[in-house]
């Protein structure tokens, strides 16, 4: 850490939905050890079920948030509006030097707009990623957040290139690596010290030699009958040869029921898992099939083969490193791609080809830069 700093900096770390919690955890840890930074955690309440929220705070060793805004679910406008109204109230009562937003969920965009209109500086962690797919709510969130925030903390070179193309000030773009990977390494270490039998999914893993780990939640995959039917049919076929462990997101659960889809008995359906339970399963999977952004990156960092059930990715470095492949959501394409990974002798790509600066130290770099940038 940089010892020449003299300024005390107050930051608010904003998190609202499941993929945010692992991104604020490393920043929180570094801030706690710093003499120069005071950090507070704000939970917007976009996700609120124990399995989608509190279990992550427990696993990630995060304290109770300083404020919980109770936004909850709703249409995009309802949810965004509720977050903005509550966050404005909070920031009016307490103005930090920096608001830190992470990722691309509705909370990220909502809190950025509020903060900027109140004249508070905003730093975006995971800035610059672009899928060029405006049908994704996350792409809109990413673009609007980056349009007005003050500092861009970037995970991969494509993010830097995108921001420069959009005319952002190069002095405000910081390629720092990835806090999600900081968290992954930290949690892998913690997992080694935990008795496996204490994990609720230990029994599931023990009875499987070889398995696929699957997750699914994107509206483009679960909200239309055609897409979800194709994916579930592909899962049912693949599961005849190798079991699929499938923790089911609430959005996917609702849609599977709404479309009356049947899952094969060889698919082991689980409720949404906490961070550790999930990591414990996917890290040793023969293959991960997912539409998550984070899992594409985490599998890349430790060399687990991943098939991404999307037609595009805002994280092209994961394709360049060779572990991740885009396969879309059509049944035949998924079957062909899974067969290619699972065929005898295909094996894992090795050695693990890790993207630049994915070294577990991104949060330190972020805190150093913000401390140097100083308070108001
Ligand atoms: C949100 C994010 C997405 C992220 C995902 C991870 C946006 C636009 N989307 O999508 O980028 O990848 O989180 O999960 O911000 N629900 C519950 N319990 C909860 C939360 C939600 O049952 O704790 C149900 C609700 O019925 C809700 C539905 O899940 O309507 C979807 O939740 P929502 O927050 O709207 O979007 P996600 O699909 O989770």
mmCIF file of N, CA and C in Angstrom, residues 123-216:
data_model
loop_
_atom_site.group_PDB
_atom_site.id
_atom_site.type_symbol
_atom_site.label_atom_id
_atom_site.label_comp_id
_atom_site.label_asym_id
_atom_site.label_seq_id
_atom_site.Cartn_x
_atom_site.Cartn_y
_atom_site.Cartn_z
ATOM 1 N N UNK A 123 -16.958 5.902 -8.732
ATOM 2 C CA UNK A 123 -15.996 5.010 -9.379
ATOM 3 C C UNK A 123 -16.713 3.721 -9.746
ATOM 4 N N UNK A 124 -16.521 3.283 -10.988
ATOM 5 C CA UNK A 124 -17.177 2.059 -11.454
ATOM 6 C C UNK A 124 -16.148 0.937 -11.553
ATOM 7 N N UNK A 125 -16.381 -0.102 -10.793
ATOM 8 C CA UNK A 125 -15.510 -1.279 -10.813
ATOM 9 C C UNK A 125 -16.099 -2.291 -11.790
ATOM 10 N N UNK A 126 -15.290 -2.722 -12.749
ATOM 11 C CA UNK A 126 -15.703 -3.568 -13.868
ATOM 12 C C UNK A 126 -16.268 -2.689 -14.986
ATOM 13 N N UNK A 127 -15.621 -1.550 -15.189
ATOM 14 C CA UNK A 127 -16.076 -0.600 -16.211
ATOM 15 C C UNK A 127 -15.641 -1.056 -17.601
ATOM 16 N N UNK A 128 -16.312 -0.504 -18.607
ATOM 17 C CA UNK A 128 -15.849 -0.644 -19.991
ATOM 18 C C UNK A 128 -16.255 -1.908 -20.721
ATOM 19 N N UNK A 129 -16.837 -2.893 -20.031
ATOM 20 C CA UNK A 129 -17.223 -4.129 -20.723
ATOM 21 C C UNK A 129 -18.429 -3.838 -21.618
ATOM 22 N N UNK A 130 -18.437 -4.399 -22.805
ATOM 23 C CA UNK A 130 -19.542 -4.162 -23.751
ATOM 24 C C UNK A 130 -19.888 -5.446 -24.481
ATOM 25 N N UNK A 131 -21.175 -5.817 -24.446
ATOM 26 C CA UNK A 131 -21.625 -6.974 -25.236
ATOM 27 C C UNK A 131 -22.150 -6.528 -26.592
ATOM 28 N N UNK A 132 -22.417 -5.206 -26.734
ATOM 29 C CA UNK A 132 -23.055 -4.626 -27.942
ATOM 30 C C UNK A 132 -24.448 -5.196 -28.154
ATOM 31 N N UNK A 133 -25.042 -5.722 -27.117
ATOM 32 C CA UNK A 133 -26.368 -6.331 -27.212
ATOM 33 C C UNK A 133 -27.319 -5.500 -26.352
ATOM 34 N N UNK A 134 -28.034 -4.594 -27.019
ATOM 35 C CA UNK A 134 -28.888 -3.679 -26.261
ATOM 36 C C UNK A 134 -30.168 -4.354 -25.757
ATOM 37 N N UNK A 135 -30.356 -5.640 -26.105
ATOM 38 C CA UNK A 135 -31.489 -6.360 -25.523
ATOM 39 C C UNK A 135 -31.171 -6.811 -24.095
ATOM 40 N N UNK A 136 -29.903 -6.695 -23.699
ATOM 41 C CA UNK A 136 -29.524 -7.079 -22.326
ATOM 42 C C UNK A 136 -29.683 -5.872 -21.406
ATOM 43 N N UNK A 137 -30.482 -5.994 -20.347
ATOM 44 C CA UNK A 137 -30.579 -4.846 -19.426
ATOM 45 C C UNK A 137 -29.212 -4.448 -18.886
ATOM 46 N N UNK A 138 -28.332 -5.434 -18.727
ATOM 47 C CA UNK A 138 -27.000 -5.147 -18.165
ATOM 48 C C UNK A 138 -26.185 -4.254 -19.083
ATOM 49 N N UNK A 139 -26.362 -4.388 -20.414
ATOM 50 C CA UNK A 139 -25.596 -3.551 -21.348
ATOM 51 C C UNK A 139 -26.017 -2.091 -21.191
ATOM 52 N N UNK A 140 -27.320 -1.894 -21.016
ATOM 53 C CA UNK A 140 -27.817 -0.527 -20.809
ATOM 54 C C UNK A 140 -27.250 0.021 -19.497
ATOM 55 N N UNK A 141 -27.271 -0.804 -18.471
ATOM 56 C CA UNK A 141 -26.730 -0.364 -17.175
ATOM 57 C C UNK A 141 -25.251 -0.003 -17.283
ATOM 58 N N UNK A 142 -24.494 -0.851 -18.002
ATOM 59 C CA UNK A 142 -23.047 -0.589 -18.143
ATOM 60 C C UNK A 142 -22.804 0.718 -18.881
ATOM 61 N N UNK A 143 -23.540 0.917 -19.976
ATOM 62 C CA UNK A 143 -23.290 2.101 -20.802
ATOM 63 C C UNK A 143 -23.675 3.381 -20.067
ATOM 64 N N UNK A 144 -24.813 3.356 -19.375
ATOM 65 C CA UNK A 144 -25.247 4.564 -18.667
ATOM 66 C C UNK A 144 -24.320 4.870 -17.494
ATOM 67 N N UNK A 145 -23.895 3.840 -16.804
ATOM 68 C CA UNK A 145 -22.984 4.054 -15.670
ATOM 69 C C UNK A 145 -21.677 4.671 -16.156
ATOM 70 N N UNK A 146 -21.112 4.081 -17.211
ATOM 71 C CA UNK A 146 -19.827 4.581 -17.713
ATOM 72 C C UNK A 146 -19.960 5.961 -18.352
ATOM 73 N N UNK A 147 -21.164 6.288 -18.830
ATOM 74 C CA UNK A 147 -21.334 7.602 -19.478
ATOM 75 C C UNK A 147 -21.090 8.733 -18.497
ATOM 76 N N UNK A 148 -21.350 8.516 -17.202
ATOM 77 C CA UNK A 148 -21.291 9.659 -16.274
ATOM 78 C C UNK A 148 -20.352 9.466 -15.084
ATOM 79 N N UNK A 149 -19.756 8.279 -14.910
ATOM 80 C CA UNK A 149 -18.949 8.118 -13.693
ATOM 81 C C UNK A 149 -17.571 8.773 -13.871
ATOM 82 N N UNK A 150 -16.843 8.873 -12.754
ATOM 83 C CA UNK A 150 -15.602 9.658 -12.750
ATOM 84 C C UNK A 150 -14.343 8.821 -12.911
ATOM 85 N N UNK A 151 -14.377 7.597 -12.406
ATOM 86 C CA UNK A 151 -13.206 6.724 -12.516
ATOM 87 C C UNK A 151 -13.666 5.368 -13.021
ATOM 88 N N UNK A 152 -12.806 4.782 -13.843
ATOM 89 C CA UNK A 152 -13.140 3.494 -14.460
ATOM 90 C C UNK A 152 -12.095 2.466 -14.028
ATOM 91 N N UNK A 153 -12.515 1.475 -13.276
ATOM 92 C CA UNK A 153 -11.608 0.391 -12.907
ATOM 93 C C UNK A 153 -11.926 -0.800 -13.801
ATOM 94 N N UNK A 154 -10.922 -1.207 -14.582
ATOM 95 C CA UNK A 154 -11.172 -2.110 -15.698
ATOM 96 C C UNK A 154 -10.497 -3.461 -15.464
ATOM 97 N N UNK A 155 -11.191 -4.518 -15.898
ATOM 98 C CA UNK A 155 -10.710 -5.889 -15.643
ATOM 99 C C UNK A 155 -9.913 -6.486 -16.789
ATOM 100 N N UNK A 156 -10.148 -5.989 -18.003
ATOM 101 C CA UNK A 156 -9.445 -6.579 -19.153
ATOM 102 C C UNK A 156 -9.239 -5.505 -20.218
ATOM 103 N N UNK A 157 -8.280 -5.746 -21.107
ATOM 104 C CA UNK A 157 -7.887 -4.724 -22.093
ATOM 105 C C UNK A 157 -9.067 -4.263 -22.945
ATOM 106 N N UNK A 158 -10.012 -5.165 -23.250
ATOM 107 C CA UNK A 158 -11.138 -4.760 -24.104
ATOM 108 C C UNK A 158 -11.908 -3.599 -23.443
ATOM 109 N N UNK A 159 -11.965 -3.595 -22.122
ATOM 110 C CA UNK A 159 -12.663 -2.518 -21.402
ATOM 111 C C UNK A 159 -11.960 -1.187 -21.599
ATOM 112 N N UNK A 160 -10.629 -1.199 -21.551
ATOM 113 C CA UNK A 160 -9.853 0.025 -21.785
ATOM 114 C C UNK A 160 -10.118 0.507 -23.209
ATOM 115 N N UNK A 161 -10.051 -0.418 -24.161
ATOM 116 C CA UNK A 161 -10.246 -0.041 -25.575
ATOM 117 C C UNK A 161 -11.638 0.568 -25.786
ATOM 118 N N UNK A 162 -12.651 -0.054 -25.200
ATOM 119 C CA UNK A 162 -14.016 0.459 -25.366
ATOM 120 C C UNK A 162 -14.159 1.871 -24.798
ATOM 121 N N UNK A 163 -13.584 2.076 -23.625
ATOM 122 C CA UNK A 163 -13.719 3.393 -22.986
ATOM 123 C C UNK A 163 -12.982 4.468 -23.776
ATOM 124 N N UNK A 164 -11.816 4.120 -24.301
ATOM 125 C CA UNK A 164 -11.069 5.092 -25.112
ATOM 126 C C UNK A 164 -11.857 5.434 -26.374
ATOM 127 N N UNK A 165 -12.428 4.383 -26.981
ATOM 128 C CA UNK A 165 -13.247 4.617 -28.190
ATOM 129 C C UNK A 165 -14.423 5.527 -27.892
ATOM 130 N N UNK A 166 -14.938 5.437 -26.675
ATOM 131 C CA UNK A 166 -16.085 6.271 -26.297
ATOM 132 C C UNK A 166 -15.647 7.660 -25.836
ATOM 133 N N UNK A 167 -14.352 7.920 -25.935
ATOM 134 C CA UNK A 167 -13.859 9.274 -25.664
ATOM 135 C C UNK A 167 -13.585 9.591 -24.208
ATOM 136 N N UNK A 168 -13.444 8.573 -23.368
ATOM 137 C CA UNK A 168 -13.177 8.828 -21.939
ATOM 138 C C UNK A 168 -11.736 9.305 -21.740
ATOM 139 N N UNK A 169 -11.549 10.080 -20.682
ATOM 140 C CA UNK A 169 -10.224 10.607 -20.356
ATOM 141 C C UNK A 169 -9.298 9.449 -19.952
ATOM 142 N N UNK A 170 -8.196 9.248 -20.688
ATOM 143 C CA UNK A 170 -7.299 8.118 -20.372
ATOM 144 C C UNK A 170 -6.776 8.166 -18.937
ATOM 145 N N UNK A 171 -6.648 9.369 -18.375
ATOM 146 C CA UNK A 171 -6.135 9.474 -16.998
ATOM 147 C C UNK A 171 -7.110 8.906 -15.973
ATOM 148 N N UNK A 172 -8.357 8.732 -16.384
ATOM 149 C CA UNK A 172 -9.356 8.228 -15.438
ATOM 150 C C UNK A 172 -9.650 6.740 -15.635
ATOM 151 N N UNK A 173 -8.949 6.135 -16.581
ATOM 152 C CA UNK A 173 -9.151 4.697 -16.862
ATOM 153 C C UNK A 173 -8.000 3.928 -16.207
ATOM 154 N N UNK A 174 -8.348 3.000 -15.342
ATOM 155 C CA UNK A 174 -7.313 2.263 -14.607
ATOM 156 C C UNK A 174 -7.508 0.756 -14.815
ATOM 157 N N UNK A 175 -6.575 0.154 -15.505
ATOM 158 C CA UNK A 175 -6.603 -1.301 -15.711
ATOM 159 C C UNK A 175 -5.988 -1.921 -14.451
ATOM 160 N N UNK A 176 -6.851 -2.480 -13.593
ATOM 161 C CA UNK A 176 -6.392 -2.897 -12.254
ATOM 162 C C UNK A 176 -6.479 -4.402 -12.026
ATOM 163 N N UNK A 177 -7.048 -5.152 -12.994
ATOM 164 C CA UNK A 177 -7.317 -6.562 -12.725
ATOM 165 C C UNK A 177 -8.745 -6.707 -12.244
ATOM 166 N N UNK A 178 -9.016 -7.808 -11.529
ATOM 167 C CA UNK A 178 -10.416 -8.140 -11.281
ATOM 168 C C UNK A 178 -10.679 -8.502 -9.813
ATOM 169 N N UNK A 179 -11.523 -7.690 -9.172
ATOM 170 C CA UNK A 179 -11.841 -7.967 -7.753
ATOM 171 C C UNK A 179 -12.544 -9.317 -7.577
ATOM 172 N N UNK A 180 -13.281 -9.730 -8.599
ATOM 173 C CA UNK A 180 -13.968 -11.037 -8.539
ATOM 174 C C UNK A 180 -12.937 -12.167 -8.394
ATOM 175 N N UNK A 181 -11.795 -11.966 -9.020
ATOM 176 C CA UNK A 181 -10.747 -12.994 -8.958
ATOM 177 C C UNK A 181 -9.984 -12.874 -7.633
ATOM 178 N N UNK A 182 -9.841 -11.656 -7.112
ATOM 179 C CA UNK A 182 -9.303 -11.497 -5.750
ATOM 180 C C UNK A 182 -10.131 -12.370 -4.806
ATOM 181 N N UNK A 183 -11.443 -12.209 -4.941
ATOM 182 C CA UNK A 183 -12.345 -12.949 -4.053
ATOM 183 C C UNK A 183 -12.231 -14.446 -4.275
ATOM 184 N N UNK A 184 -12.123 -14.854 -5.540
ATOM 185 C CA UNK A 184 -12.026 -16.292 -5.845
ATOM 186 C C UNK A 184 -10.804 -16.904 -5.151
ATOM 187 N N UNK A 185 -9.657 -16.258 -5.286
ATOM 188 C CA UNK A 185 -8.437 -16.822 -4.678
ATOM 189 C C UNK A 185 -8.573 -16.867 -3.162
ATOM 190 N N UNK A 186 -9.122 -15.792 -2.592
ATOM 191 C CA UNK A 186 -9.311 -15.742 -1.138
ATOM 192 C C UNK A 186 -10.217 -16.890 -0.689
ATOM 193 N N UNK A 187 -11.294 -17.089 -1.434
ATOM 194 C CA UNK A 187 -12.262 -18.112 -1.032
ATOM 195 C C UNK A 187 -11.732 -19.530 -1.276
ATOM 196 N N UNK A 188 -10.910 -19.706 -2.303
ATOM 197 C CA UNK A 188 -10.314 -21.038 -2.511
ATOM 198 C C UNK A 188 -9.432 -21.397 -1.321
ATOM 199 N N UNK A 189 -8.694 -20.419 -0.817
ATOM 200 C CA UNK A 189 -7.852 -20.642 0.363
ATOM 201 C C UNK A 189 -8.702 -20.975 1.580
ATOM 202 N N UNK A 190 -9.788 -20.219 1.753
ATOM 203 C CA UNK A 190 -10.669 -20.451 2.906
ATOM 204 C C UNK A 190 -11.281 -21.847 2.821
ATOM 205 N N UNK A 191 -11.631 -22.250 1.600
ATOM 206 C CA UNK A 191 -12.275 -23.549 1.408
ATOM 207 C C UNK A 191 -11.356 -24.685 1.858
ATOM 208 N N UNK A 192 -10.054 -24.479 1.669
ATOM 209 C CA UNK A 192 -9.100 -25.519 2.082
ATOM 210 C C UNK A 192 -9.106 -25.722 3.588
ATOM 211 N N UNK A 193 -9.484 -24.690 4.332
ATOM 212 C CA UNK A 193 -9.450 -24.806 5.790
ATOM 213 C C UNK A 193 -10.797 -25.280 6.360
ATOM 214 N N UNK A 194 -11.790 -25.405 5.486
ATOM 215 C CA UNK A 194 -13.115 -25.791 5.965
ATOM 216 C C UNK A 194 -13.298 -27.287 5.786
ATOM 217 N N UNK A 195 -13.818 -27.919 6.781
ATOM 218 C CA UNK A 195 -14.093 -29.356 6.662
ATOM 219 C C UNK A 195 -15.208 -29.550 5.632
ATOM 220 N N UNK A 196 -14.900 -30.319 4.587
ATOM 221 C CA UNK A 196 -15.867 -30.466 3.490
ATOM 222 C C UNK A 196 -17.221 -30.955 4.002
ATOM 223 N N UNK A 197 -17.196 -31.804 5.027
ATOM 224 C CA UNK A 197 -18.458 -32.383 5.494
ATOM 225 C C UNK A 197 -19.383 -31.321 6.085
ATOM 226 N N UNK A 198 -18.835 -30.121 6.352
ATOM 227 C CA UNK A 198 -19.700 -29.055 6.881
ATOM 228 C C UNK A 198 -20.468 -28.333 5.771
ATOM 229 N N UNK A 199 -20.095 -28.597 4.536
ATOM 230 C CA UNK A 199 -20.801 -27.952 3.426
ATOM 231 C C UNK A 199 -22.039 -28.765 3.076
ATOM 232 N N UNK A 200 -23.151 -28.070 2.860
ATOM 233 C CA UNK A 200 -24.414 -28.800 2.679
ATOM 234 C C UNK A 200 -24.408 -29.625 1.398
ATOM 235 N N UNK A 201 -23.579 -29.238 0.419
ATOM 236 C CA UNK A 201 -23.562 -29.983 -0.852
ATOM 237 C C UNK A 201 -22.492 -31.076 -0.869
ATOM 238 N N UNK A 202 -21.851 -31.299 0.272
ATOM 239 C CA UNK A 202 -20.791 -32.310 0.319
ATOM 240 C C UNK A 202 -21.317 -33.678 -0.128
ATOM 241 N N UNK A 203 -22.503 -34.027 0.365
ATOM 242 C CA UNK A 203 -23.082 -35.344 0.029
ATOM 243 C C UNK A 203 -23.306 -35.487 -1.468
ATOM 244 N N UNK A 204 -23.772 -34.416 -2.095
ATOM 245 C CA UNK A 204 -24.018 -34.441 -3.543
ATOM 246 C C UNK A 204 -22.713 -34.721 -4.269
ATOM 247 N N UNK A 205 -21.668 -33.986 -3.899
ATOM 248 C CA UNK A 205 -20.397 -34.117 -4.615
ATOM 249 C C UNK A 205 -19.775 -35.507 -4.395
ATOM 250 N N UNK A 206 -19.917 -36.011 -3.165
ATOM 251 C CA UNK A 206 -19.262 -37.290 -2.828
ATOM 252 C C UNK A 206 -19.795 -38.436 -3.662
ATOM 253 N N UNK A 207 -21.105 -38.338 -4.029
ATOM 254 C CA UNK A 207 -21.625 -39.481 -4.768
ATOM 255 C C UNK A 207 -21.463 -39.338 -6.287
ATOM 256 N N UNK A 208 -20.765 -38.307 -6.728
ATOM 257 C CA UNK A 208 -20.565 -38.113 -8.173
ATOM 258 C C UNK A 208 -19.080 -38.195 -8.521
ATOM 259 N N UNK A 209 -18.730 -39.048 -9.498
ATOM 260 C CA UNK A 209 -17.337 -39.108 -9.956
ATOM 261 C C UNK A 209 -17.026 -37.925 -10.844
ATOM 262 N N UNK A 210 -17.938 -37.716 -11.778
ATOM 263 C CA UNK A 210 -17.725 -36.729 -12.824
ATOM 264 C C UNK A 210 -19.080 -36.075 -13.061
ATOM 265 N N UNK A 211 -19.096 -34.770 -13.179
ATOM 266 C CA UNK A 211 -20.387 -34.098 -13.312
ATOM 267 C C UNK A 211 -20.207 -32.758 -14.008
ATOM 268 N N UNK A 212 -21.340 -32.249 -14.498
ATOM 269 C CA UNK A 212 -21.392 -30.896 -15.075
ATOM 270 C C UNK A 212 -22.061 -29.996 -14.040
ATOM 271 N N UNK A 213 -21.628 -28.748 -13.975
ATOM 272 C CA UNK A 213 -22.270 -27.757 -13.109
ATOM 273 C C UNK A 213 -22.941 -26.739 -14.034
ATOM 274 N N UNK A 214 -24.233 -26.492 -13.822
ATOM 275 C CA UNK A 214 -24.955 -25.588 -14.730
ATOM 276 C C UNK A 214 -25.689 -24.491 -13.960
ATOM 277 N N UNK A 215 -25.712 -23.290 -14.521
ATOM 278 C CA UNK A 215 -26.554 -22.218 -13.974
ATOM 279 C C UNK A 215 -27.219 -21.488 -15.138
ATOM 280 N N UNK A 216 -28.348 -20.877 -14.843
ATOM 281 C CA UNK A 216 -29.167 -20.273 -15.901
ATOM 282 C C UNK A 216 -30.044 -19.187 -15.279
#
